[in-house]
mmCIF file with all atom_site columns, C-alpha atoms in Angstrom:
data_model
loop_
_atom_site.group_PDB
_atom_site.id
_atom_site.type_symbol
_atom_site.label_atom_id
_atom_site.label_alt_id
_atom_site.label_comp_id
_atom_site.label_asym_id
_atom_site.label_entity_id
_atom_site.label_seq_id
_atom_site.pdbx_PDB_ins_code
_atom_site.Cartn_x
_atom_site.Cartn_y
_atom_site.Cartn_z
_atom_site.occupancy
_atom_site.B_iso_or_equiv
_atom_site.pdbx_formal_charge
_atom_site.auth_seq_id
_atom_site.auth_comp_id
_atom_site.auth_asym_id
_atom_site.auth_atom_id
_atom_site.pdbx_PDB_model_num
ATOM 1   C CA . LEU A 1 1   ? -14.666 22.248 1.040   1.00 96.00 ? 1   LEU A CA 1
ATOM 2   C CA . SER A 1 2   ? -16.832 24.792 2.440   1.00 97.00 ? 2   SER A CA 1
ATOM 3   C CA . ALA A 1 3   ? -15.241 27.965 3.814   1.00 97.00 ? 3   ALA A CA 1
ATOM 4   C CA . ARG A 1 4   ? -16.675 31.076 5.912   1.00 97.00 ? 4   ARG A CA 1
ATOM 5   C CA . LEU A 1 5   ? -13.820 33.720 6.591   1.00 97.00 ? 5   LEU A CA 1
ATOM 6   C CA . ARG A 1 6   ? -13.958 36.895 8.499   1.00 95.00 ? 6   ARG A CA 1
ATOM 7   C CA . THR A 1 7   ? -11.590 39.861 9.606   1.00 93.00 ? 7   THR A CA 1
ATOM 8   C CA . HIS A 1 8   ? -12.736 41.425 12.883  1.00 92.00 ? 8   HIS A CA 1
ATOM 9   C CA . PHE A 1 9   ? -10.647 44.296 12.731  1.00 88.00 ? 9   PHE A CA 1
ATOM 10  C CA . ASP A 1 10  ? -10.357 47.013 9.911   1.00 87.00 ? 10  ASP A CA 1
ATOM 11  C CA . ASP A 1 11  ? -6.612  47.283 10.151  1.00 88.00 ? 11  ASP A CA 1
ATOM 12  C CA . ARG A 1 12  ? -5.912  43.648 9.336   1.00 87.00 ? 12  ARG A CA 1
ATOM 13  C CA . LEU A 1 13  ? -5.014  42.676 5.762   1.00 87.00 ? 13  LEU A CA 1
ATOM 14  C CA . LEU A 1 14  ? -5.842  39.326 5.725   1.00 87.00 ? 14  LEU A CA 1
ATOM 15  C CA . ASP A 1 15  ? -8.811  37.316 7.421   1.00 91.00 ? 15  ASP A CA 1
ATOM 16  C CA . ASP A 1 16  ? -8.171  36.797 11.084  1.00 91.00 ? 16  ASP A CA 1
ATOM 17  C CA . ASP A 1 17  ? -10.781 34.094 11.814  1.00 93.00 ? 17  ASP A CA 1
ATOM 18  C CA . GLY A 1 18  ? -12.484 31.116 9.796   1.00 95.00 ? 18  GLY A CA 1
ATOM 19  C CA . GLU A 1 19  ? -13.870 27.543 9.644   1.00 96.00 ? 19  GLU A CA 1
ATOM 20  C CA . ILE A 1 20  ? -13.723 25.186 6.800   1.00 97.00 ? 20  ILE A CA 1
ATOM 21  C CA . SER A 1 21  ? -15.612 22.023 6.500   1.00 97.00 ? 21  SER A CA 1
ATOM 22  C CA . PHE A 1 22  ? -14.278 19.539 4.349   1.00 96.00 ? 22  PHE A CA 1
ATOM 23  C CA . SER A 1 23  ? -14.803 15.837 2.955   1.00 95.00 ? 23  SER A CA 1
ATOM 24  C CA . LEU A 1 24  ? -12.320 13.550 1.711   1.00 92.00 ? 24  LEU A CA 1
ATOM 25  C CA . ASP A 1 25  ? -12.727 11.223 -1.306  1.00 89.00 ? 25  ASP A CA 1
ATOM 26  C CA . ASN A 1 26  ? -12.824 8.302  1.264   1.00 91.00 ? 26  ASN A CA 1
ATOM 27  C CA . GLY A 1 27  ? -15.808 9.641  2.847   1.00 91.00 ? 27  GLY A CA 1
ATOM 28  C CA . ALA A 1 28  ? -14.377 11.094 6.058   1.00 91.00 ? 28  ALA A CA 1
ATOM 29  C CA . THR A 1 29  ? -15.120 14.630 6.770   1.00 94.00 ? 29  THR A CA 1
ATOM 30  C CA . GLY A 1 30  ? -13.693 17.366 9.051   1.00 94.00 ? 30  GLY A CA 1
ATOM 31  C CA . VAL A 1 31  ? -13.744 20.900 10.129  1.00 95.00 ? 31  VAL A CA 1
ATOM 32  C CA . LEU A 1 32  ? -10.801 23.376 10.510  1.00 95.00 ? 32  LEU A CA 1
ATOM 33  C CA . LEU A 1 33  ? -10.970 26.196 12.803  1.00 93.00 ? 33  LEU A CA 1
ATOM 34  C CA . ALA A 1 34  ? -8.307  28.718 12.576  1.00 92.00 ? 34  ALA A CA 1
ATOM 35  C CA . SER A 1 35  ? -8.432  32.274 14.329  1.00 91.00 ? 35  SER A CA 1
ATOM 36  C CA . GLN A 1 36  ? -6.105  35.058 15.533  1.00 88.00 ? 36  GLN A CA 1
ATOM 37  C CA . VAL A 1 37  ? -8.911  36.523 17.568  1.00 89.00 ? 37  VAL A CA 1
ATOM 38  C CA . CYS A 1 38  ? -9.378  33.822 20.657  1.00 87.00 ? 38  CYS A CA 1
ATOM 39  C CA . THR A 1 39  ? -8.687  36.028 23.558  1.00 85.00 ? 39  THR A CA 1
ATOM 40  C CA . GLY A 1 40  ? -6.470  34.133 26.004  1.00 86.00 ? 40  GLY A CA 1
ATOM 41  C CA . GLU A 1 41  ? -5.881  31.068 24.046  1.00 84.00 ? 41  GLU A CA 1
ATOM 42  C CA . GLU A 1 42  ? -1.958  31.968 23.177  1.00 82.00 ? 42  GLU A CA 1
ATOM 43  C CA . ASN A 1 43  ? -1.018  29.391 20.182  1.00 79.00 ? 43  ASN A CA 1
ATOM 44  C CA . ALA A 1 44  ? -3.318  26.760 21.213  1.00 85.00 ? 44  ALA A CA 1
ATOM 45  C CA . LEU A 1 45  ? -2.984  24.567 18.222  1.00 89.00 ? 45  LEU A CA 1
ATOM 46  C CA . LYS A 1 46  ? -5.032  21.407 18.838  1.00 93.00 ? 46  LYS A CA 1
ATOM 47  C CA . ILE A 1 47  ? -5.512  18.483 16.523  1.00 94.00 ? 47  ILE A CA 1
ATOM 48  C CA . ARG A 1 48  ? -8.386  15.907 17.119  1.00 96.00 ? 48  ARG A CA 1
ATOM 49  C CA . VAL A 1 49  ? -9.046  12.964 15.103  1.00 95.00 ? 49  VAL A CA 1
ATOM 50  C CA . TYR A 1 50  ? -12.473 10.800 15.365  1.00 95.00 ? 50  TYR A CA 1
ATOM 51  C CA . GLY A 1 51  ? -12.617 7.394  14.068  1.00 93.00 ? 51  GLY A CA 1
ATOM 52  C CA . GLU A 1 52  ? -15.395 4.479  14.468  1.00 92.00 ? 52  GLU A CA 1
ATOM 53  C CA . ASN A 1 53  ? -13.224 3.062  17.283  1.00 96.00 ? 53  ASN A CA 1
ATOM 54  C CA . GLY A 1 54  ? -11.917 6.044  19.118  1.00 97.00 ? 54  GLY A CA 1
ATOM 55  C CA . SER A 1 55  ? -10.074 9.164  18.847  1.00 97.00 ? 55  SER A CA 1
ATOM 56  C CA . LEU A 1 56  ? -6.942  10.773 18.931  1.00 97.00 ? 56  LEU A CA 1
ATOM 57  C CA . THR A 1 57  ? -6.025  14.219 20.560  1.00 97.00 ? 57  THR A CA 1
ATOM 58  C CA . TRP A 1 58  ? -2.810  16.299 20.432  1.00 94.00 ? 58  TRP A CA 1
ATOM 59  C CA . HIS A 1 59  ? -2.238  19.787 22.025  1.00 91.00 ? 59  HIS A CA 1
ATOM 60  C CA . GLN A 1 60  ? 0.538   22.135 20.917  1.00 85.00 ? 60  GLN A CA 1
ATOM 61  C CA . MET A 1 61  ? 0.780   23.176 24.747  1.00 84.00 ? 61  MET A CA 1
ATOM 62  C CA . GLU A 1 62  ? 1.622   19.715 25.875  1.00 86.00 ? 62  GLU A CA 1
ATOM 63  C CA . PRO A 1 63  ? 3.755   18.594 22.825  1.00 85.00 ? 63  PRO A CA 1
ATOM 64  C CA . ASN A 1 64  ? 4.859   15.276 24.608  1.00 87.00 ? 64  ASN A CA 1
ATOM 65  C CA . THR A 1 65  ? 1.455   13.944 24.989  1.00 91.00 ? 65  THR A CA 1
ATOM 66  C CA . LEU A 1 66  ? -0.949  12.168 22.408  1.00 93.00 ? 66  LEU A CA 1
ATOM 67  C CA . VAL A 1 67  ? -4.390  10.943 23.980  1.00 97.00 ? 67  VAL A CA 1
ATOM 68  C CA . GLU A 1 68  ? -5.924  8.160  22.496  1.00 97.00 ? 68  GLU A CA 1
ATOM 69  C CA . ARG A 1 69  ? -9.626  7.343  23.538  1.00 98.00 ? 69  ARG A CA 1
ATOM 70  C CA . HIS A 1 70  ? -11.368 3.937  22.904  1.00 97.00 ? 70  HIS A CA 1
ATOM 71  C CA . SER A 1 71  ? -14.940 3.517  22.078  1.00 96.00 ? 71  SER A CA 1
ATOM 72  C CA . GLU A 1 72  ? -15.429 1.115  25.146  1.00 96.00 ? 72  GLU A CA 1
ATOM 73  C CA . GLY A 1 73  ? -14.114 3.873  27.450  1.00 96.00 ? 73  GLY A CA 1
ATOM 74  C CA . THR A 1 74  ? -10.481 3.344  27.999  1.00 98.00 ? 74  THR A CA 1
ATOM 75  C CA . ILE A 1 75  ? -7.814  6.125  27.713  1.00 98.00 ? 75  ILE A CA 1
ATOM 76  C CA . THR A 1 76  ? -4.263  5.464  26.820  1.00 95.00 ? 76  THR A CA 1
ATOM 77  C CA . VAL A 1 77  ? -2.049  8.287  27.325  1.00 93.00 ? 77  VAL A CA 1
ATOM 78  C CA . HIS A 1 78  ? 1.366   8.098  25.004  1.00 90.00 ? 78  HIS A CA 1
ATOM 79  C CA . ARG A 1 79  ? 4.406   10.231 26.356  1.00 88.00 ? 79  ARG A CA 1
ATOM 80  C CA . ALA A 1 80  ? 7.203   10.824 24.047  1.00 86.00 ? 80  ALA A CA 1
ATOM 81  C CA . GLY A 1 81  ? 10.736  10.575 25.023  1.00 84.00 ? 81  GLY A CA 1
ATOM 82  C CA . VAL A 1 82  ? 14.058  8.409  24.004  1.00 84.00 ? 82  VAL A CA 1
ATOM 83  C CA . ASP A 1 83  ? 13.322  6.115  26.894  1.00 87.00 ? 83  ASP A CA 1
ATOM 84  C CA . LYS A 1 84  ? 9.556   5.296  25.542  1.00 87.00 ? 84  LYS A CA 1
ATOM 85  C CA . PRO A 1 85  ? 8.653   2.381  22.904  1.00 86.00 ? 85  PRO A CA 1
ATOM 86  C CA . LEU A 1 86  ? 7.594   4.534  20.064  1.00 85.00 ? 86  LEU A CA 1
ATOM 87  C CA . CYS A 1 87  ? 7.676   3.926  16.418  1.00 86.00 ? 87  CYS A CA 1
ATOM 88  C CA . PRO A 1 88  ? 10.921  4.434  14.503  1.00 87.00 ? 88  PRO A CA 1
ATOM 89  C CA . GLU A 1 89  ? 9.464   7.658  12.904  1.00 84.00 ? 89  GLU A CA 1
ATOM 90  C CA . ALA A 1 90  ? 8.921   8.958  16.318  1.00 83.00 ? 90  ALA A CA 1
ATOM 91  C CA . MET A 1 91  ? 12.219  8.027  17.780  1.00 84.00 ? 91  MET A CA 1
ATOM 92  C CA . ALA A 1 92  ? 14.435  9.670  15.068  1.00 82.00 ? 92  ALA A CA 1
ATOM 93  C CA . ARG A 1 93  ? 12.842  12.914 16.145  1.00 82.00 ? 93  ARG A CA 1
ATOM 94  C CA . CYS A 1 94  ? 13.151  12.562 19.999  1.00 83.00 ? 94  CYS A CA 1
ATOM 95  C CA . ARG A 1 95  ? 16.119  13.916 21.676  1.00 81.00 ? 95  ARG A CA 1
ATOM 96  C CA . LEU A 1 96  ? 15.167  13.825 25.314  1.00 82.00 ? 96  LEU A CA 1
ATOM 97  C CA . PRO A 1 97  ? 14.238  11.514 27.802  1.00 84.00 ? 97  PRO A CA 1
ATOM 98  C CA . SER A 1 98  ? 10.373  11.503 29.006  1.00 84.00 ? 98  SER A CA 1
ATOM 99  C CA . GLY A 1 99  ? 9.706   14.315 31.296  1.00 81.00 ? 99  GLY A CA 1
ATOM 100 C CA . HIS A 1 100 ? 11.797  16.679 29.422  1.00 79.00 ? 100 HIS A CA 1
ATOM 101 C CA . PRO A 1 101 ? 9.705   18.750 27.140  1.00 74.00 ? 101 PRO A CA 1
ATOM 102 C CA . GLU A 1 102 ? 10.565  18.972 23.571  1.00 76.00 ? 102 GLU A CA 1
ATOM 103 C CA . GLY A 1 103 ? 8.554   21.240 21.234  1.00 72.00 ? 103 GLY A CA 1
ATOM 104 C CA . TYR A 1 104 ? 8.799   24.287 19.261  1.00 74.00 ? 104 TYR A CA 1
ATOM 105 C CA . ILE A 1 105 ? 12.669  24.565 18.850  1.00 79.00 ? 105 ILE A CA 1
ATOM 106 C CA . GLU A 1 106 ? 13.324  20.997 18.260  1.00 81.00 ? 106 GLU A CA 1
ATOM 107 C CA . ALA A 1 107 ? 10.483  20.725 15.413  1.00 82.00 ? 107 ALA A CA 1
ATOM 108 C CA . PHE A 1 108 ? 12.502  23.361 13.618  1.00 86.00 ? 108 PHE A CA 1
ATOM 109 C CA . ALA A 1 109 ? 15.826  21.373 14.452  1.00 88.00 ? 109 ALA A CA 1
ATOM 110 C CA . ASN A 1 110 ? 14.079  18.143 13.183  1.00 85.00 ? 110 ASN A CA 1
ATOM 111 C CA . LEU A 1 111 ? 13.127  20.041 9.850   1.00 88.00 ? 111 LEU A CA 1
ATOM 112 C CA . TYR A 1 112 ? 16.683  21.358 9.404   1.00 90.00 ? 112 TYR A CA 1
ATOM 113 C CA . ARG A 1 113 ? 18.283  17.870 9.862   1.00 89.00 ? 113 ARG A CA 1
ATOM 114 C CA . GLU A 1 114 ? 16.223  16.158 7.414   1.00 89.00 ? 114 GLU A CA 1
ATOM 115 C CA . PHE A 1 115 ? 16.715  18.770 4.846   1.00 91.00 ? 115 PHE A CA 1
ATOM 116 C CA . ALA A 1 116 ? 20.425  18.636 5.243   1.00 93.00 ? 116 ALA A CA 1
ATOM 117 C CA . GLY A 1 117 ? 20.142  14.977 5.031   1.00 90.00 ? 117 GLY A CA 1
ATOM 118 C CA . LEU A 1 118 ? 18.438  15.355 1.947   1.00 90.00 ? 118 LEU A CA 1
ATOM 119 C CA . ILE A 1 119 ? 20.919  17.740 0.455   1.00 92.00 ? 119 ILE A CA 1
ATOM 120 C CA . ARG A 1 120 ? 23.934  15.320 1.334   1.00 93.00 ? 120 ARG A CA 1
ATOM 121 C CA . ASN A 1 121 ? 21.922  12.238 -0.081  1.00 92.00 ? 121 ASN A CA 1
ATOM 122 C CA . PRO A 1 122 ? 18.808  13.225 -2.505  1.00 88.00 ? 122 PRO A CA 1
ATOM 123 C CA . ARG A 1 123 ? 18.113  9.600  -2.844  1.00 88.00 ? 123 ARG A CA 1
ATOM 124 C CA . LEU A 1 124 ? 16.604  9.850  0.836   1.00 84.00 ? 124 LEU A CA 1
ATOM 125 C CA . VAL A 1 125 ? 13.818  11.732 -0.559  1.00 81.00 ? 125 VAL A CA 1
ATOM 126 C CA . GLU A 1 126 ? 11.741  8.443  -1.097  1.00 79.00 ? 126 GLU A CA 1
ATOM 127 C CA . THR A 1 127 ? 11.709  7.748  2.726   1.00 80.00 ? 127 THR A CA 1
ATOM 128 C CA . SER A 1 128 ? 11.767  11.318 4.007   1.00 83.00 ? 128 SER A CA 1
ATOM 129 C CA . LEU A 1 129 ? 8.936   12.722 5.988   1.00 81.00 ? 129 LEU A CA 1
ATOM 130 C CA . LEU A 1 130 ? 9.844   16.358 4.914   1.00 85.00 ? 130 LEU A CA 1
ATOM 131 C CA . PRO A 1 131 ? 6.999   18.216 3.145   1.00 84.00 ? 131 PRO A CA 1
ATOM 132 C CA . GLY A 1 132 ? 8.036   18.766 -0.470  1.00 79.00 ? 132 GLY A CA 1
ATOM 133 C CA . ILE A 1 133 ? 6.831   20.932 -3.328  1.00 79.00 ? 133 ILE A CA 1
ATOM 134 C CA . GLY A 1 134 ? 4.162   18.561 -3.923  1.00 80.00 ? 134 GLY A CA 1
ATOM 135 C CA . GLU A 1 135 ? 2.674   19.400 -0.208  1.00 84.00 ? 135 GLU A CA 1
ATOM 136 C CA . ALA A 1 136 ? 3.367   22.898 -0.728  1.00 85.00 ? 136 ALA A CA 1
ATOM 137 C CA . LEU A 1 137 ? 1.168   22.853 -4.000  1.00 84.00 ? 137 LEU A CA 1
ATOM 138 C CA . ARG A 1 138 ? -1.471  20.945 -2.403  1.00 86.00 ? 138 ARG A CA 1
ATOM 139 C CA . GLY A 1 139 ? -1.450  23.418 0.829   1.00 88.00 ? 139 GLY A CA 1
ATOM 140 C CA . MET A 1 140 ? -1.963  26.321 -2.018  1.00 88.00 ? 140 MET A CA 1
ATOM 141 C CA . ALA A 1 141 ? -4.728  24.776 -3.729  1.00 88.00 ? 141 ALA A CA 1
ATOM 142 C CA . PHE A 1 142 ? -6.477  23.981 -0.450  1.00 91.00 ? 142 PHE A CA 1
ATOM 143 C CA . LEU A 1 143 ? -6.282  27.994 0.420   1.00 91.00 ? 143 LEU A CA 1
ATOM 144 C CA . GLU A 1 144 ? -7.156  29.027 -3.199  1.00 90.00 ? 144 GLU A CA 1
ATOM 145 C CA . ALA A 1 145 ? -10.340 26.560 -2.686  1.00 92.00 ? 145 ALA A CA 1
ATOM 146 C CA . ALA A 1 146 ? -11.039 28.070 0.608   1.00 94.00 ? 146 ALA A CA 1
ATOM 147 C CA . VAL A 1 147 ? -11.008 31.933 -0.640  1.00 93.00 ? 147 VAL A CA 1
ATOM 148 C CA . ALA A 1 148 ? -13.089 30.776 -3.487  1.00 92.00 ? 148 ALA A CA 1
ATOM 149 C CA . SER A 1 149 ? -15.738 29.244 -1.544  1.00 95.00 ? 149 SER A CA 1
ATOM 150 C CA . HIS A 1 150 ? -15.857 32.210 0.886   1.00 96.00 ? 150 HIS A CA 1
ATOM 151 C CA . ALA A 1 151 ? -16.478 34.390 -2.040  1.00 96.00 ? 151 ALA A CA 1
ATOM 152 C CA . ASN A 1 152 ? -19.478 32.134 -3.195  1.00 96.00 ? 152 ASN A CA 1
ATOM 153 C CA . GLY A 1 153 ? -21.239 32.036 0.022   1.00 97.00 ? 153 GLY A CA 1
ATOM 154 C CA . GLY A 1 154 ? -19.514 29.061 1.394   1.00 97.00 ? 154 GLY A CA 1
ATOM 155 C CA . ALA A 1 155 ? -20.418 26.979 -1.459  1.00 97.00 ? 155 ALA A CA 1
ATOM 156 C CA . TRP A 1 156 ? -18.864 23.775 -1.598  1.00 96.00 ? 156 TRP A CA 1
ATOM 157 C CA . THR A 1 157 ? -15.807 23.947 -3.775  1.00 94.00 ? 157 THR A CA 1
ATOM 158 C CA . ASP A 1 158 ? -13.484 21.361 -5.121  1.00 92.00 ? 158 ASP A CA 1
ATOM 159 C CA . VAL A 1 159 ? -9.694  21.273 -4.406  1.00 91.00 ? 159 VAL A CA 1
ATOM 160 C CA . GLN A 1 160 ? -7.369  21.229 -7.409  1.00 72.00 ? 160 GLN A CA 1
ATOM 161 C CA . ASN A 1 161 ? -5.377  18.064 -7.681  1.00 57.00 ? 161 ASN A CA 1
ATOM 162 C CA . PHE A 1 162 ? -1.759  18.805 -8.763  1.00 48.00 ? 162 PHE A CA 1
ATOM 163 C CA . PRO A 1 163 ? 0.403   16.247 -9.840  1.00 49.00 ? 163 PRO A CA 1
ATOM 164 C CA . ASP A 1 164 ? 2.728   14.225 -7.567  1.00 50.00 ? 164 ASP A CA 1
ATOM 165 C CA . HIS A 1 165 ? 6.106   15.903 -7.393  1.00 45.00 ? 165 HIS A CA 1
ATOM 166 C CA . SER A 1 166 ? 7.940   13.438 -5.246  1.00 48.00 ? 166 SER A CA 1
ATOM 167 C CA . GLY A 1 167 ? 10.805  13.135 -7.631  1.00 50.00 ? 167 GLY A CA 1
ATOM 168 C CA . TYR A 1 168 ? 11.277  16.903 -7.982  1.00 46.00 ? 168 TYR A CA 1
ATOM 169 C CA . LEU A 1 169 ? 14.674  16.828 -6.265  1.00 41.00 ? 169 LEU A CA 1
ATOM 170 C CA . GLU A 1 170 ? 16.068  13.810 -8.422  1.00 47.00 ? 170 GLU A CA 1
ATOM 171 C CA . GLN A 1 171 ? 15.202  15.726 -11.709 1.00 47.00 ? 171 GLN A CA 1
ATOM 172 C CA . GLY A 1 172 ? 17.549  18.348 -10.611 1.00 46.00 ? 172 GLY A CA 1
ATOM 173 C CA . ALA A 1 173 ? 14.992  20.874 -11.044 1.00 43.00 ? 173 ALA A CA 1
#
């Protein structure tokens, strides 16, 4: 990854604006933009994924909508709801019929419900979508590499690979 981080206000202890360019082992590339200084944007989390045959766009301000754009020009809008034909993983996290927005609070409820389920039955860790210690370690490695890259003028920096900790709960640690 290659990172540029900035602090725009003297009283901020942490960077409040930055961009990170990255490349994956499979050749895919991307850009992560994060900012606390985009006036008027509220909490405008946006995720866009572009591929050879199309793209996906999701906006936190419209959490029930996923827009799929195809290379031939068609657009498919997917809407969430218990009355929609969604994959089993999505259906397990929907509570309301379409037209009733789910979002921020329900996302926490889904995390708490899955966490409680893992406490009751740790064997479910194999099929859980709940982030674990491995994801946390990879996230910290990403942040450490971004800070190191910035300190080196945005130089490309490898992200350390931590071992897979998917069996962490089963080992009783």
